[in-house]
PDB file of C-alpha atoms in Angstrom:
ATOM      1  CA  UNK A 245     -45.766 -42.365-129.564  1.00 48.00           C
ATOM      2  CA  UNK A 246     -45.012 -38.666-129.463  1.00 55.00           C
ATOM      3  CA  UNK A 247     -40.751 -38.745-129.668  1.00 60.00           C
ATOM      4  CA  UNK A 248     -38.346 -39.181-127.055  1.00 65.00           C
ATOM      5  CA  UNK A 249     -38.593 -37.646-123.951  1.00 72.00           C
ATOM      6  CA  UNK A 250     -35.998 -36.920-121.288  1.00 81.00           C
ATOM      7  CA  UNK A 251     -37.015 -37.459-117.449  1.00 87.00           C
ATOM      8  CA  UNK A 252     -35.315 -36.912-114.588  1.00 90.00           C
ATOM      9  CA  UNK A 253     -34.618 -39.432-112.102  1.00 91.00           C
ATOM     10  CA  UNK A 254     -35.430 -37.115-109.340  1.00 92.00           C
ATOM     11  CA  UNK A 255     -38.768 -36.560-111.175  1.00 94.00           C
ATOM     12  CA  UNK A 256     -39.365 -40.224-110.947  1.00 95.00           C
ATOM     13  CA  UNK A 257     -41.810 -42.061-108.466  1.00 97.00           C
ATOM     14  CA  UNK A 258     -41.742 -45.403-109.616  1.00 97.00           C
ATOM     15  CA  UNK A 259     -41.377 -47.569-112.803  1.00 97.00           C
ATOM     16  CA  UNK A 260     -43.995 -50.556-113.556  1.00 98.00           C
ATOM     17  CA  UNK A 261     -43.129 -53.461-115.969  1.00 97.00           C
ATOM     18  CA  UNK A 262     -46.213 -53.765-118.377  1.00 94.00           C
ATOM     19  CA  UNK A 263     -45.494 -56.387-121.161  1.00 89.00           C
ATOM     20  CA  UNK A 264     -42.798 -55.094-123.481  1.00 90.00           C
ATOM     21  CA  UNK A 265     -43.039 -51.366-122.014  1.00 94.00           C
ATOM     22  CA  UNK A 266     -42.477 -49.732-118.895  1.00 95.00           C
ATOM     23  CA  UNK A 267     -44.730 -47.401-117.019  1.00 97.00           C
ATOM     24  CA  UNK A 268     -42.741 -44.470-115.862  1.00 96.00           C
ATOM     25  CA  UNK A 269     -44.463 -42.633-113.226  1.00 97.00           C
ATOM     26  CA  UNK A 270     -43.203 -39.773-112.575  1.00 96.00           C
ATOM     27  CA  UNK A 271     -44.082 -35.945-111.069  1.00 95.00           C
ATOM     28  CA  UNK A 272     -44.925 -34.258-114.622  1.00 92.00           C
ATOM     29  CA  UNK A 273     -47.298 -37.596-116.129  1.00 94.00           C
ATOM     30  CA  UNK A 274     -47.327 -41.256-116.991  1.00 95.00           C
ATOM     31  CA  UNK A 275     -43.832 -41.911-119.800  1.00 94.00           C
ATOM     32  CA  UNK A 276     -44.307 -45.249-121.144  1.00 93.00           C
ATOM     33  CA  UNK A 277     -40.896 -46.903-122.882  1.00 92.00           C
ATOM     34  CA  UNK A 278     -40.688 -49.968-125.288  1.00 93.00           C
ATOM     35  CA  UNK A 279     -37.609 -51.816-122.840  1.00 93.00           C
ATOM     36  CA  UNK A 280     -37.267 -53.784-119.882  1.00 94.00           C
ATOM     37  CA  UNK A 281     -37.710 -53.160-116.261  1.00 95.00           C
ATOM     38  CA  UNK A 282     -34.126 -54.338-115.707  1.00 94.00           C
ATOM     39  CA  UNK A 283     -32.531 -52.355-118.968  1.00 92.00           C
ATOM     40  CA  UNK A 284     -34.221 -49.318-117.032  1.00 92.00           C
ATOM     41  CA  UNK A 285     -32.963 -50.819-113.568  1.00 92.00           C
ATOM     42  CA  UNK A 286     -29.592 -51.261-115.011  1.00 91.00           C
ATOM     43  CA  UNK A 287     -29.497 -47.712-116.290  1.00 87.00           C
ATOM     44  CA  UNK A 288     -29.952 -46.314-112.861  1.00 85.00           C
ATOM     45  CA  UNK A 289     -28.504 -48.476-110.738  1.00 72.00           C
ATOM     46  CA  UNK A 290     -26.603 -46.110-109.565  1.00 67.00           C
ATOM     47  CA  UNK A 291     -29.308 -43.849-108.412  1.00 69.00           C
ATOM     48  CA  UNK A 292     -31.308 -44.147-105.976  1.00 90.00           C
ATOM     49  CA  UNK A 293     -33.644 -46.374-107.568  1.00 94.00           C
ATOM     50  CA  UNK A 294     -34.380 -50.073-105.643  1.00 95.00           C
ATOM     51  CA  UNK A 295     -36.070 -52.914-107.306  1.00 96.00           C
ATOM     52  CA  UNK A 296     -39.093 -53.611-104.532  1.00 97.00           C
ATOM     53  CA  UNK A 297     -40.814 -56.229-106.856  1.00 97.00           C
ATOM     54  CA  UNK A 298     -40.015 -58.197-110.296  1.00 97.00           C
ATOM     55  CA  UNK A 299     -42.614 -55.698-111.759  1.00 98.00           C
ATOM     56  CA  UNK A 300     -41.388 -52.519-109.864  1.00 98.00           C
ATOM     57  CA  UNK A 301     -38.957 -49.921-109.613  1.00 97.00           C
ATOM     58  CA  UNK A 302     -38.839 -47.802-107.036  1.00 97.00           C
ATOM     59  CA  UNK A 303     -37.222 -44.364-105.983  1.00 96.00           C
ATOM     60  CA  UNK A 304     -36.094 -44.159-103.145  1.00 95.00           C
ATOM     61  CA  UNK A 305     -36.707 -39.760-102.429  1.00 95.00           C
ATOM     62  CA  UNK A 306     -40.151 -40.415-102.513  1.00 96.00           C
ATOM     63  CA  UNK A 307     -40.002 -43.782 -99.759  1.00 96.00           C
ATOM     64  CA  UNK A 308     -41.801 -42.678 -96.658  1.00 95.00           C
ATOM     65  CA  UNK A 309     -42.204 -46.043 -95.294  1.00 94.00           C
ATOM     66  CA  UNK A 310     -41.875 -49.412 -96.123  1.00 96.00           C
ATOM     67  CA  UNK A 311     -44.736 -51.588 -94.049  1.00 94.00           C
ATOM     68  CA  UNK A 312     -45.648 -55.541 -94.742  1.00 93.00           C
ATOM     69  CA  UNK A 313     -45.839 -56.363 -98.803  1.00 96.00           C
ATOM     70  CA  UNK A 314     -45.666 -52.456 -99.334  1.00 97.00           C
ATOM     71  CA  UNK A 315     -43.649 -49.497 -99.789  1.00 97.00           C
ATOM     72  CA  UNK A 316     -45.305 -46.473 -98.935  1.00 97.00           C
ATOM     73  CA  UNK A 317     -44.369 -43.290-100.763  1.00 97.00           C
ATOM     74  CA  UNK A 318     -45.110 -40.043 -99.649  1.00 94.00           C
ATOM     75  CA  UNK A 319     -47.399 -38.653-102.160  1.00 92.00           C
ATOM     76  CA  UNK A 320     -49.676 -41.656-101.449  1.00 95.00           C
ATOM     77  CA  UNK A 321     -48.589 -44.075-103.316  1.00 96.00           C
ATOM     78  CA  UNK A 322     -48.294 -47.595-102.591  1.00 97.00           C
ATOM     79  CA  UNK A 323     -45.754 -50.128-104.958  1.00 98.00           C
ATOM     80  CA  UNK A 324     -45.835 -53.599-103.691  1.00 98.00           C
ATOM     81  CA  UNK A 325     -42.416 -55.222-102.351  1.00 98.00           C
ATOM     82  CA  UNK A 326     -42.215 -59.124-103.271  1.00 97.00           C
ATOM     83  CA  UNK A 327     -40.090 -61.344-101.140  1.00 96.00           C
ATOM     84  CA  UNK A 328     -37.512 -62.217-103.309  1.00 97.00           C
ATOM     85  CA  UNK A 329     -36.520 -58.386-103.111  1.00 97.00           C
ATOM     86  CA  UNK A 330     -37.834 -57.422 -99.177  1.00 96.00           C
ATOM     87  CA  UNK A 331     -34.506 -57.950 -97.864  1.00 95.00           C
ATOM     88  CA  UNK A 332     -32.726 -55.929-100.731  1.00 93.00           C
ATOM     89  CA  UNK A 333     -35.030 -53.451-100.632  1.00 95.00           C
ATOM     90  CA  UNK A 334     -35.036 -52.896 -96.733  1.00 94.00           C
ATOM     91  CA  UNK A 335     -31.054 -53.225 -97.341  1.00 92.00           C
ATOM     92  CA  UNK A 336     -30.989 -50.229 -99.932  1.00 91.00           C
ATOM     93  CA  UNK A 337     -33.518 -47.939 -97.753  1.00 92.00           C
ATOM     94  CA  UNK A 338     -31.191 -48.360 -94.650  1.00 91.00           C
ATOM     95  CA  UNK A 339     -27.662 -47.545 -96.524  1.00 89.00           C
ATOM     96  CA  UNK A 340     -30.266 -44.533 -98.003  1.00 90.00           C
ATOM     97  CA  UNK A 341     -31.307 -43.141 -95.080  1.00 89.00           C
ATOM     98  CA  UNK A 342     -28.009 -43.730 -93.622  1.00 87.00           C
ATOM     99  CA  UNK A 343     -26.697 -41.419 -96.563  1.00 81.00           C
ATOM    100  CA  UNK A 344     -24.715 -44.316 -98.060  1.00 61.00           C
ATOM    101  CA  UNK A 345     -26.307 -43.938-102.012  1.00 54.00           C
TER     102      UNK A 345
END
């Protein structure tokens, strides 16, 4: 643990739940935070971050396409989509593309 860092939402590619922590994958590296993915989702609700899986949030700014059970990001990273979140993710992405975010 090397202190508290501020990470801009615009730098975040995706967020992954890891037991009692979350891993935040960002353009400037990997950050870990001791909180739940639901806590982060609630805090970032009004932004461009959307839930795609029980263990993952994804930043719509980096989504290149949604295909099958995967979200493909512009940087080549693939993040899983669960059946539970598929429809809400597609709706969120459609709204994002339409400028309704």
